[in-house]
Amino acid sequence: MLNKHCFKWAAIAAMSTGLFCTGLPASAKTTTLVINAFLPAQDPMNTDVVVPWAEDVMKATEGRVQIKIPPTSLAAPDQLWNMVRNSVVDGAYLFNGNVASQLKLMQLPHLPFLATTAEANSIALWRTYEKFFKKADEYKNVHLLGVMVTSPGIMYSLKQPLQSMHGLDGIKVWALPGVPAKIMEMTQAGVISTPAAKMSEIIAGGAVDAYVGISDLNSDMFKVIRYVKNATVFPGGLSTPSFSLIINKRKWESIDEGDREKITALSGEAFARRIAAFDKAEKVSHAAALKMGIAYENASPKFIAEMKEGADKLEAEWIKAADAQGVDGKAALEYYREQSQSLAERK
């Protein structure tokens, strides 16, 4: 079996010829960062966020830092944290719900009814991390470059409309791991929870009657929107996926300090602002879904109240977990909510 270093360089050799040509003289020292992308190549996370950021990093460092992105993911989504930590790959973006045990605080955006826009939520999460979470050192084994919060999840039905807890009784539902799965388990539905990359075969195979936890855009990207007949929209969403862009700590420290400063300036809140691309892409996907004949309905006040009972429990659990790490969970939650709403209202 290949050891992790052989695997890493075999993957680099197999990838596409790279994103850029630097024009540097042969003697110039360069650092190449292999950043794993697990979402489809055409996903806005790649085309509108990570790839443009990588191009800007190369320009800012005058080619001394180059970023290469393999054409396909080098590991399953739930293995990416360990891949980066163990130097199998230099960096990756990953779904925070897959590393809930390591990133308990970063599950905050996943709580129900918190979403505004992707851009506002992403900036709000970065600011909340800086103000409240950073001291808890959840990223101690890696270096955090940026965070992303995408569009809120919708409740999709492959059959009849869902407008009450009673309507969920006995049906089978696919749910994104984490909060979406937990809140659906509080209903009488039968829950199947897997990484989003595996949802297509489950839905296409007719194993479920509904799915929860992703948006129109991701439903389109994972090619499952075609099976939807009805959709129920909750204010602020039942959950909103968040992601982290991380790099191996030793690899990060090997980069010249001046270049690290340039990369840092392009990361953090500046990186979060790039997530505005999701808000634009979401509108396009929603318009396409309407043309397909999917019927969207706002959740009734009664249904919202029913789901809020579960949401309140999850919120209390998160606050308790935050407090246990020395973070004022209630204050952090209120700060995140206020920042997100304020930023969204300015647009």
Tab-separated table of N, CA and C in Angstrom, residues 12 25 33 54 79 113-114 144 156 166-167 246 263 281 287 327:
chain	number	residue	atom	x	y	z
A	12	ILE	N	-1.033	14.455	-7.095
A	12	ILE	CA	-0.604	15.689	-7.756
A	12	ILE	C	-0.236	15.413	-9.211
A	25	PRO	N	11.186	32.683	-12.952
A	25	PRO	CA	12.418	32.053	-13.409
A	25	PRO	C	12.593	30.709	-12.717
A	33	LEU	N	0.448	24.480	-3.064
A	33	LEU	CA	-0.556	23.992	-2.127
A	33	LEU	C	-1.602	23.194	-2.900
A	54	ALA	N	-7.863	31.383	-5.265
A	54	ALA	CA	-6.553	30.797	-5.558
A	54	ALA	C	-5.788	31.641	-6.575
A	79	GLN	N	-13.697	12.442	5.548
A	79	GLN	CA	-12.294	12.115	5.820
A	79	GLN	C	-11.357	13.298	5.605
A	113	PHE	N	-33.734	28.463	11.573
A	113	PHE	CA	-34.329	29.800	11.526
A	113	PHE	C	-33.332	30.943	11.663
A	114	LEU	N	-32.039	30.724	11.307
A	114	LEU	CA	-31.018	31.765	11.463
A	114	LEU	C	-30.573	32.400	10.153
A	144	LEU	N	-7.008	27.740	9.984
A	144	LEU	CA	-8.253	28.163	9.333
A	144	LEU	C	-8.001	29.380	8.461
A	156	TYR	N	-38.158	19.382	0.991
A	156	TYR	CA	-38.660	18.965	-0.322
A	156	TYR	C	-39.457	17.666	-0.202
A	166	HIS	N	-47.907	16.129	11.445
A	166	HIS	CA	-48.696	14.944	11.139
A	166	HIS	C	-48.345	14.407	9.746
A	167	GLY	N	-48.064	15.321	8.828
A	167	GLY	CA	-47.714	14.905	7.479
A	167	GLY	C	-46.383	14.174	7.400
A	246	ILE	N	-9.455	25.009	5.256
A	246	ILE	CA	-8.342	24.793	6.182
A	246	ILE	C	-7.081	24.383	5.424
A	263	ILE	N	-1.759	36.223	1.981
A	263	ILE	CA	-2.844	35.239	1.897
A	263	ILE	C	-3.905	35.528	2.949
A	281	ALA	N	-26.462	32.586	-7.605
A	281	ALA	CA	-26.698	31.266	-8.184
A	281	ALA	C	-27.993	30.656	-7.664
A	287	ALA	N	-35.440	29.896	-9.978
A	287	ALA	CA	-36.234	30.219	-11.171
A	287	ALA	C	-36.395	28.985	-12.054
A	327	VAL	N	-17.053	29.634	26.182
A	327	VAL	CA	-17.627	30.643	25.298
A	327	VAL	C	-19.037	30.974	25.766
